[in-house]
PDB file of C-alpha atoms in Angstrom:
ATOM      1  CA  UNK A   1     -40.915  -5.046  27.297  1.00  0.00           C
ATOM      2  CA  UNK A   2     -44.069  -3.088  26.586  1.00  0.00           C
ATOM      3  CA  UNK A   3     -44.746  -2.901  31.046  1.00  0.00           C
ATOM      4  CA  UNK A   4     -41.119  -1.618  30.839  1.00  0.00           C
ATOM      5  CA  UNK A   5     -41.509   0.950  28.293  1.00  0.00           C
ATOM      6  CA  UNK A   6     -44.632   1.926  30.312  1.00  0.00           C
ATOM      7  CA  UNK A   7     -42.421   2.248  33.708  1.00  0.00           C
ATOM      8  CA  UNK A   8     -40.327   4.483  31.640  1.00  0.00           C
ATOM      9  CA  UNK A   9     -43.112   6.532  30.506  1.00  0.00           C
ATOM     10  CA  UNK A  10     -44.093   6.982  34.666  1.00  0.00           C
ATOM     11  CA  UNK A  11     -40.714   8.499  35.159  1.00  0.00           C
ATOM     12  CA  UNK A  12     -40.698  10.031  32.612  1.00  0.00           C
ATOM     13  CA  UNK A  13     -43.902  12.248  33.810  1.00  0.00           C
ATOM     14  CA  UNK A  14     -42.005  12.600  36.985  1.00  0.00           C
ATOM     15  CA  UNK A  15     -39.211  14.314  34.950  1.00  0.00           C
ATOM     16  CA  UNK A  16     -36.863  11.205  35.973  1.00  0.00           C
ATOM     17  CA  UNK A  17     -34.831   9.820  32.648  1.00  0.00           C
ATOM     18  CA  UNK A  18     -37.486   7.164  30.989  1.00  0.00           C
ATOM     19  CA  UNK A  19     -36.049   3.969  32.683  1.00  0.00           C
ATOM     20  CA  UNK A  20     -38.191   1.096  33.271  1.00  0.00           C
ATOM     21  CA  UNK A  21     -38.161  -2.092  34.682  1.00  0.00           C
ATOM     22  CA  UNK A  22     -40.056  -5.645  35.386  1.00  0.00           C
ATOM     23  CA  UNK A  23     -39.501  -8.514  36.702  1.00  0.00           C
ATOM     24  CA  UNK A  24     -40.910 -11.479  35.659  1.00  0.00           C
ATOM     25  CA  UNK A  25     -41.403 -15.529  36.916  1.00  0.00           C
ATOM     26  CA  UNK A  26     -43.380 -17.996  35.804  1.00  0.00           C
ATOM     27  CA  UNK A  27     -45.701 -15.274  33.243  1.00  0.00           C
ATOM     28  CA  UNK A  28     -46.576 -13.328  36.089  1.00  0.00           C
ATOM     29  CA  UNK A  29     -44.985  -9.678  37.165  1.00  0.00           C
ATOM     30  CA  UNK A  30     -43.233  -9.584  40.154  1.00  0.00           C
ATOM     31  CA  UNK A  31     -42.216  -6.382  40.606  1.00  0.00           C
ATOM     32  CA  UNK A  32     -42.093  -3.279  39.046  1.00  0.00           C
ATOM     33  CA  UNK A  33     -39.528   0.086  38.812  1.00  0.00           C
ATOM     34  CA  UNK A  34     -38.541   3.172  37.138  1.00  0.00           C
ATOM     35  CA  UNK A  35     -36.073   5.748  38.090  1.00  0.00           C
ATOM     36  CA  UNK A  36     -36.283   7.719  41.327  1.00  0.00           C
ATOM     37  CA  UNK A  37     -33.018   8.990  41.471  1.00  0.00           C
ATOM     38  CA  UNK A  38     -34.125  12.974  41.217  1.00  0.00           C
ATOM     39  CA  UNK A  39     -37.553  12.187  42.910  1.00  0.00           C
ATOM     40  CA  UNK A  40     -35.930  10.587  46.033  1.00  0.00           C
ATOM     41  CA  UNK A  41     -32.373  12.057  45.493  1.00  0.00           C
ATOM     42  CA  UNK A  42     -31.181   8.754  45.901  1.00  0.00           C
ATOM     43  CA  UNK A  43     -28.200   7.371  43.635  1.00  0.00           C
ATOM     44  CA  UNK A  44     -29.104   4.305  43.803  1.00  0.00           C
ATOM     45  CA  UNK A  45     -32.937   4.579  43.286  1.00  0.00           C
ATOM     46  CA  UNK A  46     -32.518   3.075  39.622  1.00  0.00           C
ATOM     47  CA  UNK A  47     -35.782   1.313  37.669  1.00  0.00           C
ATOM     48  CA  UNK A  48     -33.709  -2.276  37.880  1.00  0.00           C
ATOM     49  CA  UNK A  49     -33.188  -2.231  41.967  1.00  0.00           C
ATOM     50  CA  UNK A  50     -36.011  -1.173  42.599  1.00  0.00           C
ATOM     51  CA  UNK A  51     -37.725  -4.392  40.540  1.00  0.00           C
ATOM     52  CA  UNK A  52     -35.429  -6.091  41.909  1.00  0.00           C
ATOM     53  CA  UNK A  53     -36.398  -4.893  45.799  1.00  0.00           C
ATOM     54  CA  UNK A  54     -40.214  -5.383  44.663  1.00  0.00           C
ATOM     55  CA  UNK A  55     -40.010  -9.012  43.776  1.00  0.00           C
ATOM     56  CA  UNK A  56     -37.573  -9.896  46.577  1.00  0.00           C
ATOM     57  CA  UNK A  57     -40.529  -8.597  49.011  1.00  0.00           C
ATOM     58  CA  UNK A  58     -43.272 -10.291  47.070  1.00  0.00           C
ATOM     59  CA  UNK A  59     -41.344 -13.614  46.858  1.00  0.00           C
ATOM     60  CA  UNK A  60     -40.199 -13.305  50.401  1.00  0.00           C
ATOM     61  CA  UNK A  61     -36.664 -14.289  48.892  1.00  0.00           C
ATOM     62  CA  UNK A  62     -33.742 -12.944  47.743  1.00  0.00           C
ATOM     63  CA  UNK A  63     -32.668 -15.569  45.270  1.00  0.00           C
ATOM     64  CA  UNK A  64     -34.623 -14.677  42.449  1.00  0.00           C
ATOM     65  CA  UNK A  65     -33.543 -17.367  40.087  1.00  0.00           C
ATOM     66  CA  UNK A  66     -35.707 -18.105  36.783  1.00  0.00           C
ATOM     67  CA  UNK A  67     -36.733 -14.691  37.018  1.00  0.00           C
ATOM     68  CA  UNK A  68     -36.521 -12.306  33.678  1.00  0.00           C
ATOM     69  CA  UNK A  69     -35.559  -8.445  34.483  1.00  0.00           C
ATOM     70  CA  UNK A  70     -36.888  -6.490  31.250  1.00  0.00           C
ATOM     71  CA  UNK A  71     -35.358  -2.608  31.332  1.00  0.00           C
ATOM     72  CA  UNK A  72     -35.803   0.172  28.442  1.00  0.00           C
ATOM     73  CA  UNK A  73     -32.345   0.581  28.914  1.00  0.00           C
ATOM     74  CA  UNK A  74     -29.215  -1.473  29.147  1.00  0.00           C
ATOM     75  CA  UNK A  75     -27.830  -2.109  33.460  1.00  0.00           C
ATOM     76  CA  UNK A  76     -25.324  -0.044  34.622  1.00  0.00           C
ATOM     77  CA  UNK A  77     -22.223  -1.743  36.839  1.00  0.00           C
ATOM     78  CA  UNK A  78     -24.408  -0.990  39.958  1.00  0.00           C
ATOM     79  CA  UNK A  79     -28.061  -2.442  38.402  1.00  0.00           C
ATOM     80  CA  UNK A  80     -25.594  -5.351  37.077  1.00  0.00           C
ATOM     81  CA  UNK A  81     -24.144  -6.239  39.875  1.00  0.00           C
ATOM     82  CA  UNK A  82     -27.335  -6.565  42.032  1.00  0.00           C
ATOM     83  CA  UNK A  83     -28.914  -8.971  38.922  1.00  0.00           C
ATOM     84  CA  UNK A  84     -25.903 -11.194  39.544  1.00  0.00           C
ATOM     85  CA  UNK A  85     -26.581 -11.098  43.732  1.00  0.00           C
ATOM     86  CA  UNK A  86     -30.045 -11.600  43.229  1.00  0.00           C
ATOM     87  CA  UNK A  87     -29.477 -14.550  40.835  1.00  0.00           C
ATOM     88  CA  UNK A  88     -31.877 -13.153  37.826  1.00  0.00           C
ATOM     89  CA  UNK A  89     -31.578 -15.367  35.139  1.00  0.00           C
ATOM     90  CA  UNK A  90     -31.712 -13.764  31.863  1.00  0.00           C
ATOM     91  CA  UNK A  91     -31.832 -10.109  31.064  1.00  0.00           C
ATOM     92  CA  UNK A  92     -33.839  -8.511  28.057  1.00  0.00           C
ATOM     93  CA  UNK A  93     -32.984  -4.599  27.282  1.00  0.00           C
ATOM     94  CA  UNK A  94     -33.927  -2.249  24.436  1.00  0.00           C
ATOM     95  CA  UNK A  95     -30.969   0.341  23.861  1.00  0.00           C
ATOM     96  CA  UNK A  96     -27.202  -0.724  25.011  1.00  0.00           C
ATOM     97  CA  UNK A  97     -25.429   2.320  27.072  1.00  0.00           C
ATOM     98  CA  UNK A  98     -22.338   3.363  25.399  1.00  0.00           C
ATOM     99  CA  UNK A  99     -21.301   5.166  28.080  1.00  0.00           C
ATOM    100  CA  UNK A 100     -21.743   2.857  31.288  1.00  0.00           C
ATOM    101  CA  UNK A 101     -23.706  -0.137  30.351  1.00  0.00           C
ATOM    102  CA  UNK A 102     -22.523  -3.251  31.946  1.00  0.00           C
ATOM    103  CA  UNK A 103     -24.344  -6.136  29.663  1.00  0.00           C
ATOM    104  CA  UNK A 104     -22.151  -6.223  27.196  1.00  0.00           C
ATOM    105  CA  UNK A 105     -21.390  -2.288  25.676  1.00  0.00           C
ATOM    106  CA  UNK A 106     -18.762  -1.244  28.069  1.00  0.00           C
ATOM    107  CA  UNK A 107     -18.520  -4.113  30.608  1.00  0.00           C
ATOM    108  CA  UNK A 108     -19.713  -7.254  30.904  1.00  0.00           C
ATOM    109  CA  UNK A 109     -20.573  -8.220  34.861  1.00  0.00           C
ATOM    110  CA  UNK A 110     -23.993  -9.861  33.602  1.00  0.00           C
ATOM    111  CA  UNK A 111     -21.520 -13.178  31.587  1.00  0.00           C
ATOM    112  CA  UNK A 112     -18.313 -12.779  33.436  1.00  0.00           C
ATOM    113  CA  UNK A 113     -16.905 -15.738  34.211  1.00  0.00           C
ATOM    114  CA  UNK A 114     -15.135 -14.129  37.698  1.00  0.00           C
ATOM    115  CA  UNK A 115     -18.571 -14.065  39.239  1.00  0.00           C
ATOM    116  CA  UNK A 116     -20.241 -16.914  40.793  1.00  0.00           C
ATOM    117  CA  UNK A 117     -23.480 -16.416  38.435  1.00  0.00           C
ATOM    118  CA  UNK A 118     -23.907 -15.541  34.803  1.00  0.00           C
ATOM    119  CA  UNK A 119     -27.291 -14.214  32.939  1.00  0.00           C
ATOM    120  CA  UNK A 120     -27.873 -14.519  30.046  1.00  0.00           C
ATOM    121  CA  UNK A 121     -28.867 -11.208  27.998  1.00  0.00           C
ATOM    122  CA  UNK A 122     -30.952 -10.186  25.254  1.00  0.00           C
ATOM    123  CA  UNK A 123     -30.487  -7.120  23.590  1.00  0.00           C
ATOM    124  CA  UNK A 124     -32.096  -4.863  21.366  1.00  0.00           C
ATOM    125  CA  UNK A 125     -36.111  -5.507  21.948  1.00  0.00           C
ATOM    126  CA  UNK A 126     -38.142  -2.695  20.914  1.00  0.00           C
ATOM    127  CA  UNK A 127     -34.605  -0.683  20.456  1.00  0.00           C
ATOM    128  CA  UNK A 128     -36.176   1.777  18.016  1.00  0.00           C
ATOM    129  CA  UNK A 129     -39.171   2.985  20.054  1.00  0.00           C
ATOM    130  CA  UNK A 130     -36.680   3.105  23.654  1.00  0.00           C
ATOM    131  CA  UNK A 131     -34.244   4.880  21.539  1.00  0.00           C
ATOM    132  CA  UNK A 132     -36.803   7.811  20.685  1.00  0.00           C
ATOM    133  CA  UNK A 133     -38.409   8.181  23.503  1.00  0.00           C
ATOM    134  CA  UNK A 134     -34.506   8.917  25.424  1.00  0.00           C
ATOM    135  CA  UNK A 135     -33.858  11.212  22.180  1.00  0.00           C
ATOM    136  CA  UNK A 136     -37.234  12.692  23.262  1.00  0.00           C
ATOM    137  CA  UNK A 137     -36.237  13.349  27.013  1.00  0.00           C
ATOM    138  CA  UNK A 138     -32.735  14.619  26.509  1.00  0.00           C
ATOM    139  CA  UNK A 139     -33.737  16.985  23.827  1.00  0.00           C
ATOM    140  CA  UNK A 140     -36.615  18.356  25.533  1.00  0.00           C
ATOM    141  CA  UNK A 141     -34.831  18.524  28.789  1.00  0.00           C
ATOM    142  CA  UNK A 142     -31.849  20.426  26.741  1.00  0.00           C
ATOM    143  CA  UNK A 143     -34.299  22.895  25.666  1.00  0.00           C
ATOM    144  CA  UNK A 144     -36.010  23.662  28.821  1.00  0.00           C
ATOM    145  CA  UNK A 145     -32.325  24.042  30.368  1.00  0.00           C
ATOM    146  CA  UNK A 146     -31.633  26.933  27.805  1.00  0.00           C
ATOM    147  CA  UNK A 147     -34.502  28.239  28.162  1.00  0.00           C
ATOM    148  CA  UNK A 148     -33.926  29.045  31.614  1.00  0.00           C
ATOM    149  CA  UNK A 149     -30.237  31.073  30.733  1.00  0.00           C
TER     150      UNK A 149
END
């Protein structure tokens, strides 16, 4: 979780929201992500498909099963759906999403039964430290917004 955080903290400097990723087989990193979205203005350049992308290419495979994805903070429907295509099997995440996250909080594509692959998930890993450092973003970004007025 620590390489995760530390994705996060990359974004971060690139005034992205602190979401990290990495992908894991076999003890060794496979690929790496954090969010693009404002950096690339691309909706779908999230910290968890973009790991996913980077160990697909590594691998030379799609199917990336007994892989772990490790992400500051719990998938959205999107991030979950791709870790069911790409077969991932187990999830680990810091802070669940009360507003969108699909592992459990609001939905739960990572164990449904309707899809043709389940993960298993871990939650709450380093949930204190994730937690501050999003408190930390959204305030700061907050205050540099009304600063601006």
């Amino acid at each position: 979780m620590g390489l995760a955080i530390e994705e996060g903290k990359i974004a971060q400097s690139k005034g992205e929201v602190p979401i990290g990723a990495i992908l894991v087989q076999d003890g060794q990193v496979i690929g790496r992500g954090h969010n693009l979205r404002e950096t690339d203005l691309n909706p779908v350049a999230h910290a968890e498909i973009l790991a996913i992308q980077d160990g697909a290419t590594r691998l030379k495979k799609w199917r990336l099963t007994g892989s772990t994805l490790y992400v500051t903070v719990e998938p959205c429907p999107m991030c979950a759906g791709a870790i069911v295509l790409a077969r991932i099997s187990r999830v680990v995440f810091a802070v669940m999403d009360p507003k969108g996250g699909a592992g459990g909080t609001c939905f739960n594509i990572l164990e449904s039964p309707w899809t043709n692959h389940r993960v298993e998930v871990t939650s709450g890993v380093r949930e204190d430290e994730v937690r501050e450092l999003m408190q930390t973003f959204f305030r700061d970004l907050r205050e540099k917004r009304g600063r601006k007025k």
